[in-house]
PDB file of C-alpha atoms in Angstrom:
ATOM      1  CA  MET A  19      16.625  -7.580   0.965  1.00  0.00           C
ATOM      2  CA  GLN A  20      19.207  -5.221  -0.574  1.00  0.00           C
ATOM      3  CA  HIS A  21      18.096  -2.473   1.728  1.00  0.00           C
ATOM      4  CA  THR A  22      18.625  -4.623   4.846  1.00  0.00           C
ATOM      5  CA  ASP A  23      22.082  -5.760   3.553  1.00  0.00           C
ATOM      6  CA  ARG A  24      21.026  -9.468   3.335  1.00  0.00           C
ATOM      7  CA  PHE A  25      21.355  -9.405  -0.472  1.00  0.00           C
ATOM      8  CA  ASN A  26      23.812  -7.384  -2.547  1.00  0.00           C
ATOM      9  CA  PHE A  27      23.930  -7.434  -6.248  1.00  0.00           C
ATOM     10  CA  GLY A  28      25.408  -5.105  -8.868  1.00  0.00           C
ATOM     11  CA  PHE A  29      26.067  -5.932 -12.534  1.00  0.00           C
ATOM     12  CA  PHE A  30      27.644  -3.084 -14.492  1.00  0.00           C
ATOM     13  CA  LEU A  31      27.839  -3.685 -18.274  1.00  0.00           C
ATOM     14  CA  LYS A  32      30.131  -0.846 -19.102  1.00  0.00           C
ATOM     15  CA  SER A  33      32.914  -1.593 -16.603  1.00  0.00           C
ATOM     16  CA  ARG A  34      32.216  -5.369 -16.602  1.00  0.00           C
ATOM     17  CA  GLN A  35      32.121  -5.397 -12.784  1.00  0.00           C
ATOM     18  CA  ILE A  36      29.938  -7.990 -10.989  1.00  0.00           C
ATOM     19  CA  HIS A  37      29.466  -8.061  -7.267  1.00  0.00           C
ATOM     20  CA  ALA A  38      27.016 -10.296  -5.478  1.00  0.00           C
ATOM     21  CA  SER A  39      26.588 -11.772  -2.137  1.00  0.00           C
ATOM     22  CA  PHE A  40      23.604 -13.470  -0.469  1.00  0.00           C
ATOM     23  CA  HIS A  41      24.320 -14.553   3.014  1.00  0.00           C
ATOM     24  CA  HIS A  42      22.096 -17.690   2.995  1.00  0.00           C
ATOM     25  CA  ILE A  43      23.024 -19.164  -0.426  1.00  0.00           C
ATOM     26  CA  ALA A  44      26.475 -19.922  -1.503  1.00  0.00           C
ATOM     27  CA  LEU A  45      26.635 -19.128  -5.231  1.00  0.00           C
ATOM     28  CA  SER A  46      29.370 -17.618  -7.290  1.00  0.00           C
ATOM     29  CA  ARG A  47      29.276 -14.111  -8.722  1.00  0.00           C
ATOM     30  CA  ILE A  48      28.964 -15.640 -12.188  1.00  0.00           C
ATOM     31  CA  SER A  49      25.863 -17.557 -11.162  1.00  0.00           C
ATOM     32  CA  TYR A  50      24.165 -14.435  -9.829  1.00  0.00           C
ATOM     33  CA  ALA A  51      25.051 -12.629 -13.159  1.00  0.00           C
ATOM     34  CA  ALA A  52      23.556 -15.460 -15.103  1.00  0.00           C
ATOM     35  CA  ILE A  53      20.488 -16.072 -13.053  1.00  0.00           C
ATOM     36  CA  ILE A  54      19.237 -12.643 -11.947  1.00  0.00           C
ATOM     37  CA  PRO A  55      19.142 -10.803 -15.376  1.00  0.00           C
ATOM     38  CA  ILE A  56      17.428 -13.825 -16.983  1.00  0.00           C
ATOM     39  CA  LEU A  57      14.886 -14.048 -14.138  1.00  0.00           C
ATOM     40  CA  ILE A  58      14.175 -10.293 -14.334  1.00  0.00           C
ATOM     41  CA  SER A  59      13.759 -10.456 -18.120  1.00  0.00           C
ATOM     42  CA  VAL A  60      11.322 -13.301 -17.835  1.00  0.00           C
ATOM     43  CA  VAL A  61       9.259 -11.329 -15.341  1.00  0.00           C
ATOM     44  CA  VAL A  62       9.307  -8.232 -17.474  1.00  0.00           C
ATOM     45  CA  PHE A  63       8.452 -10.100 -20.606  1.00  0.00           C
ATOM     46  CA  SER A  64       5.587 -11.901 -18.821  1.00  0.00           C
ATOM     47  CA  PHE A  65       4.275  -8.649 -17.426  1.00  0.00           C
ATOM     48  CA  CYS A  66       4.316  -7.090 -20.927  1.00  0.00           C
ATOM     49  CA  TYR A  67       2.533  -9.964 -22.425  1.00  0.00           C
ATOM     50  CA  PHE A  68      -0.108  -9.652 -19.652  1.00  0.00           C
ATOM     51  CA  LEU A  69      -0.566  -5.933 -20.458  1.00  0.00           C
ATOM     52  CA  SER A  70      -0.926  -6.590 -24.176  1.00  0.00           C
ATOM     53  CA  GLU A  71      -3.535  -9.183 -23.846  1.00  0.00           C
ATOM     54  CA  TYR A  72      -5.615  -8.038 -20.870  1.00  0.00           C
ATOM     55  CA  THR A  73      -5.586  -4.212 -20.766  1.00  0.00           C
ATOM     56  CA  PRO A  74      -7.625  -1.640 -22.727  1.00  0.00           C
ATOM     57  CA  HIS A  75      -6.073  -0.480 -25.941  1.00  0.00           C
ATOM     58  CA  PHE A  76      -5.534   3.052 -24.849  1.00  0.00           C
ATOM     59  CA  VAL A  77      -3.268   1.931 -22.020  1.00  0.00           C
ATOM     60  CA  VAL A  78      -1.220  -0.112 -24.419  1.00  0.00           C
ATOM     61  CA  HIS A  79      -1.009   2.729 -26.881  1.00  0.00           C
ATOM     62  CA  PHE A  80       0.202   5.098 -23.955  1.00  0.00           C
ATOM     63  CA  LEU A  81       2.855   2.629 -22.846  1.00  0.00           C
ATOM     64  CA  GLN A  82       4.049   2.192 -26.525  1.00  0.00           C
ATOM     65  CA  LEU A  83       4.358   6.036 -26.864  1.00  0.00           C
ATOM     66  CA  ILE A  84       6.436   5.945 -23.731  1.00  0.00           C
ATOM     67  CA  GLY A  85       8.417   3.081 -25.034  1.00  0.00           C
ATOM     68  CA  GLN A  86       9.291   4.924 -28.177  1.00  0.00           C
ATOM     69  CA  GLN A  87      10.800   7.738 -26.160  1.00  0.00           C
ATOM     70  CA  THR A  88      12.952   5.721 -23.780  1.00  0.00           C
ATOM     71  CA  LEU A  89      16.200   6.511 -25.615  1.00  0.00           C
ATOM     72  CA  GLY A  90      15.755  10.258 -25.120  1.00  0.00           C
ATOM     73  CA  MET A  91      14.578   9.843 -21.570  1.00  0.00           C
ATOM     74  CA  MET A  92      17.584   7.683 -20.750  1.00  0.00           C
ATOM     75  CA  TYR A  93      19.923  10.383 -21.974  1.00  0.00           C
ATOM     76  CA  LEU A  94      18.158  13.269 -20.469  1.00  0.00           C
ATOM     77  CA  HIS A  95      16.938  12.188 -17.120  1.00  0.00           C
ATOM     78  CA  LYS A  96      20.257  12.237 -15.341  1.00  0.00           C
ATOM     79  CA  ALA A  97      20.942  15.838 -16.435  1.00  0.00           C
ATOM     80  CA  LEU A  98      17.412  16.871 -15.386  1.00  0.00           C
ATOM     81  CA  LEU A  99      17.827  15.200 -11.981  1.00  0.00           C
ATOM     82  CA  ASP A 100      20.987  17.347 -11.493  1.00  0.00           C
ATOM     83  CA  ILE A 101      19.190  20.439 -12.681  1.00  0.00           C
ATOM     84  CA  SER A 102      16.386  19.801 -10.258  1.00  0.00           C
ATOM     85  CA  ALA A 103      18.703  19.368  -7.405  1.00  0.00           C
ATOM     86  CA  GLN A 104      20.465  22.678  -8.321  1.00  0.00           C
ATOM     87  CA  MET A 105      17.066  24.338  -8.327  1.00  0.00           C
ATOM     88  CA  GLY A 106      16.566  23.265  -4.711  1.00  0.00           C
ATOM     89  CA  ILE A 107      13.981  20.498  -5.214  1.00  0.00           C
ATOM     90  CA  GLN A 108      14.805  18.028  -2.397  1.00  0.00           C
ATOM     91  CA  SER A 109      12.039  15.424  -2.739  1.00  0.00           C
ATOM     92  CA  PRO A 110      13.220  12.417  -4.755  1.00  0.00           C
ATOM     93  CA  TYR A 111       9.660  11.832  -5.862  1.00  0.00           C
ATOM     94  CA  VAL A 112       9.325  15.342  -7.317  1.00  0.00           C
ATOM     95  CA  GLN A 113      12.741  15.098  -8.852  1.00  0.00           C
ATOM     96  CA  THR A 114      11.994  11.853 -10.499  1.00  0.00           C
ATOM     97  CA  LEU A 115       8.565  13.167 -11.812  1.00  0.00           C
ATOM     98  CA  PHE A 116      10.253  16.317 -13.104  1.00  0.00           C
ATOM     99  CA  ALA A 117      13.086  14.468 -14.739  1.00  0.00           C
ATOM    100  CA  LEU A 118      10.828  11.976 -16.526  1.00  0.00           C
ATOM    101  CA  ALA A 119       8.089  14.359 -17.605  1.00  0.00           C
ATOM    102  CA  ILE A 120      10.422  16.992 -18.969  1.00  0.00           C
ATOM    103  CA  SER A 121      12.682  14.323 -20.773  1.00  0.00           C
ATOM    104  CA  PHE A 122       9.613  12.638 -22.168  1.00  0.00           C
ATOM    105  CA  ILE A 123       8.216  15.979 -23.545  1.00  0.00           C
ATOM    106  CA  LEU A 124      11.655  17.026 -24.983  1.00  0.00           C
ATOM    107  CA  SER A 125      12.060  13.534 -26.647  1.00  0.00           C
ATOM    108  CA  TYR A 126       8.570  13.589 -28.023  1.00  0.00           C
ATOM    109  CA  ILE A 127       9.026  17.088 -29.485  1.00  0.00           C
ATOM    110  CA  TYR A 128      12.324  15.946 -31.056  1.00  0.00           C
ATOM    111  CA  MET A 129      10.624  12.901 -32.561  1.00  0.00           C
ATOM    112  CA  TYR A 130       7.840  15.035 -33.857  1.00  0.00           C
ATOM    113  CA  PHE A 131      10.131  17.447 -35.708  1.00  0.00           C
ATOM    114  CA  LEU A 132      12.389  14.611 -36.939  1.00  0.00           C
ATOM    115  CA  ASN A 133       9.262  12.846 -38.498  1.00  0.00           C
ATOM    116  CA  ARG A 134       8.205  16.129 -40.044  1.00  0.00           C
ATOM    117  CA  ILE A 135      11.565  16.479 -41.677  1.00  0.00           C
ATOM    118  CA  ARG A 136      11.682  12.983 -42.945  1.00  0.00           C
ATOM    119  CA  LEU A 137       8.201  13.343 -44.331  1.00  0.00           C
ATOM    120  CA  SER A 138       8.962  16.551 -46.168  1.00  0.00           C
ATOM    121  CA  ARG A 139      12.043  14.836 -47.706  1.00  0.00           C
ATOM    122  CA  LEU A 140       9.861  11.941 -48.883  1.00  0.00           C
ATOM    123  CA  ASN A 141       7.355  14.298 -50.358  1.00  0.00           C
ATOM    124  CA  LYS A 142      10.170  16.142 -52.148  1.00  0.00           C
ATOM    125  CA  VAL A 143      11.585  13.016 -53.585  1.00  0.00           C
ATOM    126  CA  ALA A 144       8.141  11.870 -54.585  1.00  0.00           C
ATOM    127  CA  LYS A 145       7.562  15.029 -56.443  1.00  0.00           C
ATOM    128  CA  GLU A 146      10.721  14.573 -58.475  1.00  0.00           C
TER     129      GLU A 146
END
């Protein structure tokens, strides 16, 4: 609906800007900002509950691994999208795959070394 310009919604937390319009329903911008994020959250939480209850453990473990790296992926993916565009990659699917895969790998490597440093410090304190 947003693509066909029948529904337009934007909620930017950093700049506190809200814009919303739905041609068939007369609601205020504040109503959209209150209803849509809550509705999306309920759908996401329901989907996560379904995954945790009814999928094999290896799938849940893989999703948990990805979930632990989301902060690094959030910070790196935009830079990697720009880098892939500068490299001449035009396909948005390839750019997205490139950005997510590389940012996941870099974030995982960072977490691995950070955990190793923490573990070595704990062992050092335990020996004293």
